[in-house]
Amino acid sequence: MQAEIYSTWRHLFKLDPDRSLTDEALDAVCLSGTDGIIVGGSSGVTYDNTVELLSRIRRYEVPCALEVSDEEAAVPGFDHYFIPMVLNTSRVEWVIGRQVQALRKFGAFIPWQETSAQGYLMLNGESTAAKVSEADTELSVEEVEAYLYMADRLMHLPVVYMEYSGMFGDLPLVARMRRRLQGARLFYGGGIDTPGKARQAAEAAHTVIVGNAVYESLEQALQTVGAVRCAELL
Ligand code: 1GP
């Protein structure tokens, strides 16, 4: 079996189709040396704004993946597709419900070779994604560990995403969880807005994702690429 495109990705920028980014800023992001770009957002993502962002990113060589959180915004032409499944919610629609609905419509057209599930663990109760999915973010270490075992050992998900979106997370916990994984790749996202935080995250997780900083402090965001490049897993 061929290795997935993301199996060597250490640094990613996440761009939100519902937020505006100037051509200059997009140019800097795409030429930054990042391993890839994930397109995705928690609200306001449509087919049209996703197509528009993809067409702008496609002027560059950087690999580009789509996180499909709404079937309406499933746009062809990306290098890879991630299908999020929220693990720590009691609302089944966010675990498999919406995904099954989408598969009923589009199952026959999905490029399976380029599609991977992501087991999301929402860890910031204040984030839009956690609120929308009604995630139970108040988890003990043992509970986080149990979710990780569920995702990695029982469900064999290829990616587990510790999502702190908007806040810098508990990196020692992230590192500890990464060491538990046998097959899954650990994605970490949340609050990375300096090279120092990027380095810490890259020492803990296989892949680090920088989102908000692109829009709030671009210069610092760009510096996270080099910081991750120099970091080694602890
Ligand atoms: C969001 O995990 C990403 O889905 C990145 O988080 O926006 O806090 O960088 P930030």
Short mmCIF file of C-alpha atoms and ligand atoms in Angstrom, two decimals:
data_model
loop_
_atom_site.label_atom_id
_atom_site.label_comp_id
_atom_site.label_asym_id
_atom_site.label_seq_id
_atom_site.Cartn_x
_atom_site.Cartn_y
_atom_site.Cartn_z
CA MET A 1 0.00 0.00 0.00
CA GLN A 2 1.23 3.47 -0.84
CA ALA A 3 2.02 5.82 2.05
CA GLU A 4 -0.55 8.55 2.47
CA ILE A 5 0.45 11.96 1.21
CA TYR A 6 0.30 13.36 4.75
CA SER A 7 2.49 10.69 6.32
CA THR A 8 5.51 13.00 6.24
CA TRP A 9 3.73 16.30 6.85
CA ARG A 10 5.01 18.05 9.97
CA HIS A 11 3.66 21.56 9.45
CA LEU A 12 0.37 22.66 7.96
CA PHE A 13 -1.48 25.90 7.60
CA LYS A 14 -5.25 25.70 7.87
CA LEU A 15 -7.08 28.23 5.75
CA ASP A 16 -10.75 29.05 6.24
CA PRO A 17 -12.76 29.70 3.06
CA ASP A 18 -15.02 31.99 5.07
CA ARG A 19 -12.19 34.36 6.05
CA SER A 20 -10.49 36.76 3.70
CA LEU A 21 -6.80 36.68 2.93
CA THR A 22 -5.04 39.06 0.57
CA ASP A 23 -3.14 37.76 -2.44
CA GLU A 24 0.11 38.89 -0.80
CA ALA A 25 -0.66 36.95 2.37
CA LEU A 26 -1.68 33.85 0.42
CA ASP A 27 1.49 34.13 -1.63
CA ALA A 28 3.59 34.20 1.54
CA VAL A 29 1.72 31.22 3.03
CA CYS A 30 1.99 29.10 -0.12
CA LEU A 31 5.70 29.86 -0.57
CA SER A 32 6.54 29.54 3.12
CA GLY A 33 7.91 26.02 2.87
CA THR A 34 4.99 24.50 4.77
CA ASP A 35 4.29 20.86 4.00
CA GLY A 36 0.73 21.54 3.01
CA ILE A 37 -2.45 23.49 3.38
CA ILE A 38 -5.70 22.23 4.84
CA VAL A 39 -8.81 24.05 3.76
CA GLY A 40 -11.54 23.94 6.37
CA GLY A 41 -13.58 25.88 8.86
CA SER A 42 -16.26 25.50 11.46
CA SER A 43 -18.90 27.76 9.94
CA GLY A 44 -19.76 29.57 6.73
CA VAL A 45 -17.94 27.09 4.48
CA THR A 46 -19.74 26.79 1.13
CA TYR A 47 -19.07 25.18 -2.23
CA ASP A 48 -18.40 28.58 -3.78
CA ASN A 49 -15.98 29.94 -1.23
CA THR A 50 -14.15 26.57 -1.14
CA VAL A 51 -13.76 26.52 -4.94
CA GLU A 52 -12.54 30.08 -4.87
CA LEU A 53 -9.90 29.42 -2.24
CA LEU A 54 -8.77 26.20 -3.97
CA SER A 55 -8.35 27.99 -7.29
CA ARG A 56 -6.17 30.64 -5.63
CA ILE A 57 -4.02 28.04 -3.85
CA ARG A 58 -3.65 26.05 -7.07
CA ARG A 59 -1.43 28.75 -8.53
CA TYR A 60 1.24 27.28 -6.26
CA GLU A 61 2.80 23.85 -5.95
CA VAL A 62 2.02 23.37 -2.27
CA PRO A 63 -0.12 20.27 -1.56
CA CYS A 64 -3.65 21.08 -0.54
CA ALA A 65 -6.17 18.97 1.39
CA LEU A 66 -9.83 19.60 2.14
CA GLU A 67 -11.39 18.88 5.48
CA VAL A 68 -14.95 18.05 4.50
CA SER A 69 -17.20 19.13 7.33
CA ASP A 70 -20.24 19.84 5.18
CA GLU A 71 -21.32 17.75 2.20
CA GLU A 72 -22.33 20.93 0.37
CA ALA A 73 -18.69 21.99 0.34
CA ALA A 74 -17.24 18.74 -1.07
CA VAL A 75 -15.22 20.21 -3.92
CA PRO A 76 -13.24 18.04 -6.38
CA GLY A 77 -9.63 18.80 -7.24
CA PHE A 78 -7.86 18.61 -3.87
CA ASP A 79 -4.81 16.39 -3.31
CA HIS A 80 -6.39 14.76 -0.29
CA TYR A 81 -9.67 14.69 1.64
CA PHE A 82 -10.05 14.43 5.38
CA ILE A 83 -13.38 13.35 6.84
CA PRO A 84 -13.66 14.52 10.45
CA MET A 85 -15.41 12.33 13.02
CA VAL A 86 -15.84 13.92 16.44
CA LEU A 87 -15.04 11.29 19.04
CA ASN A 88 -16.04 13.09 22.24
CA THR A 89 -19.62 14.01 21.48
CA SER A 90 -22.79 12.17 22.37
CA ARG A 91 -24.41 13.52 19.19
CA VAL A 92 -24.11 10.66 16.73
CA GLU A 93 -24.62 13.02 13.79
CA TRP A 94 -21.11 14.39 14.42
CA VAL A 95 -19.55 10.94 14.76
CA ILE A 96 -20.98 9.14 11.74
CA GLY A 97 -24.45 10.57 11.04
CA ARG A 98 -23.62 13.39 8.65
CA GLN A 99 -20.88 11.32 7.08
CA VAL A 100 -23.31 8.48 6.27
CA GLN A 101 -25.77 10.98 4.78
CA ALA A 102 -23.02 12.30 2.53
CA LEU A 103 -21.95 8.78 1.55
CA ARG A 104 -25.49 7.93 0.51
CA LYS A 105 -25.27 10.72 -2.04
CA PHE A 106 -21.61 10.75 -3.05
CA GLY A 107 -20.22 7.34 -2.03
CA ALA A 108 -19.69 6.18 -5.61
CA PHE A 109 -17.73 9.31 -6.53
CA ILE A 110 -15.34 9.50 -3.61
CA PRO A 111 -11.63 9.13 -4.45
CA TRP A 112 -11.01 6.59 -1.70
CA GLN A 113 -7.26 6.44 -2.28
CA GLU A 114 -7.04 10.09 -1.35
CA THR A 115 -9.56 10.09 1.48
CA SER A 116 -8.88 9.57 5.19
CA ALA A 117 -10.93 9.74 8.35
CA GLN A 118 -9.78 11.96 11.18
CA GLY A 119 -10.77 11.16 14.74
CA TYR A 120 -11.25 14.55 16.34
CA LEU A 121 -10.87 15.08 20.06
CA MET A 122 -12.25 18.51 20.87
CA LEU A 123 -10.38 19.91 23.84
CA ASN A 124 -11.35 23.59 23.97
CA GLY A 125 -14.95 23.99 25.04
CA GLU A 126 -14.91 27.63 23.93
CA SER A 127 -14.12 26.85 20.30
CA THR A 128 -16.82 27.05 17.66
CA ALA A 129 -16.15 23.49 16.55
CA ALA A 130 -16.61 22.13 20.08
CA LYS A 131 -19.80 24.14 20.56
CA VAL A 132 -21.29 23.17 17.22
CA SER A 133 -20.59 19.47 17.79
CA GLU A 134 -21.64 19.68 21.46
CA ALA A 135 -18.41 18.01 22.47
CA ASP A 136 -17.70 17.02 26.03
CA THR A 137 -14.35 18.76 26.45
CA GLU A 138 -13.99 18.27 30.21
CA LEU A 139 -11.97 15.09 30.01
CA SER A 140 -9.62 13.49 32.48
CA VAL A 141 -6.27 12.17 31.27
CA GLU A 142 -7.68 8.65 31.47
CA GLU A 143 -10.62 9.63 29.30
CA VAL A 144 -8.39 11.26 26.69
CA GLU A 145 -6.31 8.12 26.69
CA ALA A 146 -9.41 5.94 26.27
CA TYR A 147 -10.52 7.97 23.24
CA LEU A 148 -7.06 7.61 21.77
CA TYR A 149 -7.12 3.86 22.23
CA MET A 150 -10.58 3.73 20.69
CA ALA A 151 -9.46 5.70 17.64
CA ASP A 152 -6.07 4.07 17.17
CA ARG A 153 -6.47 0.47 18.29
CA LEU A 154 -10.14 -0.31 17.75
CA MET A 155 -11.25 1.96 14.93
CA HIS A 156 -7.83 2.05 13.24
CA LEU A 157 -8.32 5.67 12.22
CA PRO A 158 -5.28 6.95 10.34
CA VAL A 159 -5.34 10.37 12.04
CA VAL A 160 -6.19 11.49 15.54
CA TYR A 161 -6.58 15.25 15.84
CA MET A 162 -6.18 16.85 19.26
CA GLU A 163 -8.06 20.06 18.60
CA TYR A 164 -7.53 22.99 20.95
CA SER A 165 -8.56 25.54 18.31
CA GLY A 166 -8.07 29.04 19.73
CA MET A 167 -6.00 28.06 22.76
CA PHE A 168 -2.54 26.62 23.28
CA GLY A 169 -3.10 23.14 24.60
CA ASP A 170 -1.62 20.78 27.14
CA LEU A 171 1.50 19.80 25.19
CA PRO A 172 2.86 17.29 27.72
CA LEU A 173 -0.49 15.50 27.41
CA VAL A 174 -0.26 15.62 23.60
CA ALA A 175 3.24 14.13 23.69
CA ARG A 176 2.13 11.41 26.07
CA MET A 177 -0.81 10.51 23.83
CA ARG A 178 1.35 10.48 20.70
CA ARG A 179 3.58 7.90 22.33
CA ARG A 180 0.55 5.66 22.90
CA LEU A 181 -0.37 5.55 19.22
CA GLN A 182 0.55 2.54 17.14
CA GLY A 183 -0.88 3.34 13.72
CA ALA A 184 -2.48 6.76 13.75
CA ARG A 185 -0.72 10.02 13.09
CA LEU A 186 -1.33 12.66 15.74
CA PHE A 187 -2.37 16.08 14.50
CA TYR A 188 -2.25 18.96 16.95
CA GLY A 189 -3.92 22.32 16.40
CA GLY A 190 -4.58 25.27 18.67
CA GLY A 191 -3.11 28.60 19.60
CA ILE A 192 0.20 28.36 17.76
CA ASP A 193 1.12 31.99 17.12
CA THR A 194 4.87 32.07 17.74
CA PRO A 195 7.83 30.00 16.59
CA GLY A 196 8.39 28.91 20.20
CA LYS A 197 4.92 27.43 20.53
CA ALA A 198 5.31 25.79 17.12
CA ARG A 199 8.51 24.11 18.24
CA GLN A 200 6.88 22.82 21.44
CA ALA A 201 3.94 21.47 19.45
CA ALA A 202 6.25 19.82 16.92
CA GLU A 203 8.13 18.11 19.74
CA ALA A 204 4.83 16.66 20.94
CA ALA A 205 2.78 15.86 17.83
CA HIS A 206 3.54 14.30 14.47
CA THR A 207 1.85 17.16 12.62
CA VAL A 208 1.15 20.70 13.80
CA ILE A 209 -1.50 22.96 12.34
CA VAL A 210 -1.46 26.72 12.39
CA GLY A 211 -4.77 28.41 11.68
CA ASN A 212 -5.78 31.66 13.26
CA ALA A 213 -2.29 33.17 13.34
CA VAL A 214 -2.31 33.39 9.55
CA TYR A 215 -5.09 35.93 9.86
CA GLU A 216 -4.02 37.60 13.10
CA SER A 217 -0.22 37.73 12.98
CA LEU A 218 1.06 36.58 9.60
CA GLU A 219 4.75 37.28 10.18
CA GLN A 220 4.80 35.15 13.30
CA ALA A 221 2.74 32.48 11.55
CA LEU A 222 5.29 32.26 8.74
CA GLN A 223 8.08 31.78 11.25
CA THR A 224 6.40 28.67 12.62
CA VAL A 225 7.44 26.78 9.46
CA GLY A 226 11.16 26.99 10.22
CA ALA A 227 10.57 26.31 13.91
CA VAL A 228 8.77 23.06 13.12
CA ARG A 229 11.40 22.12 10.56
CA CYS A 230 14.10 22.28 13.27
CA ALA A 231 12.09 20.45 15.94
CA GLU A 232 12.30 16.75 16.70
CA LEU A 233 9.74 14.57 18.41
CA LEU A 234 10.47 14.11 22.10
C1 1GP B 1 -8.08 24.86 13.96
O1 1GP B 1 -6.52 23.31 14.86
C2 1GP B 1 -6.65 24.41 14.01
O2 1GP B 1 -8.88 23.82 13.46
C3 1GP B 1 -5.69 25.52 14.34
O3 1GP B 1 -6.04 26.18 15.53
O4 1GP B 1 -6.71 28.45 14.76
O5 1GP B 1 -5.93 28.09 17.11
O6 1GP B 1 -4.32 27.96 15.20
P1 1GP B 1 -5.73 27.75 15.67
#
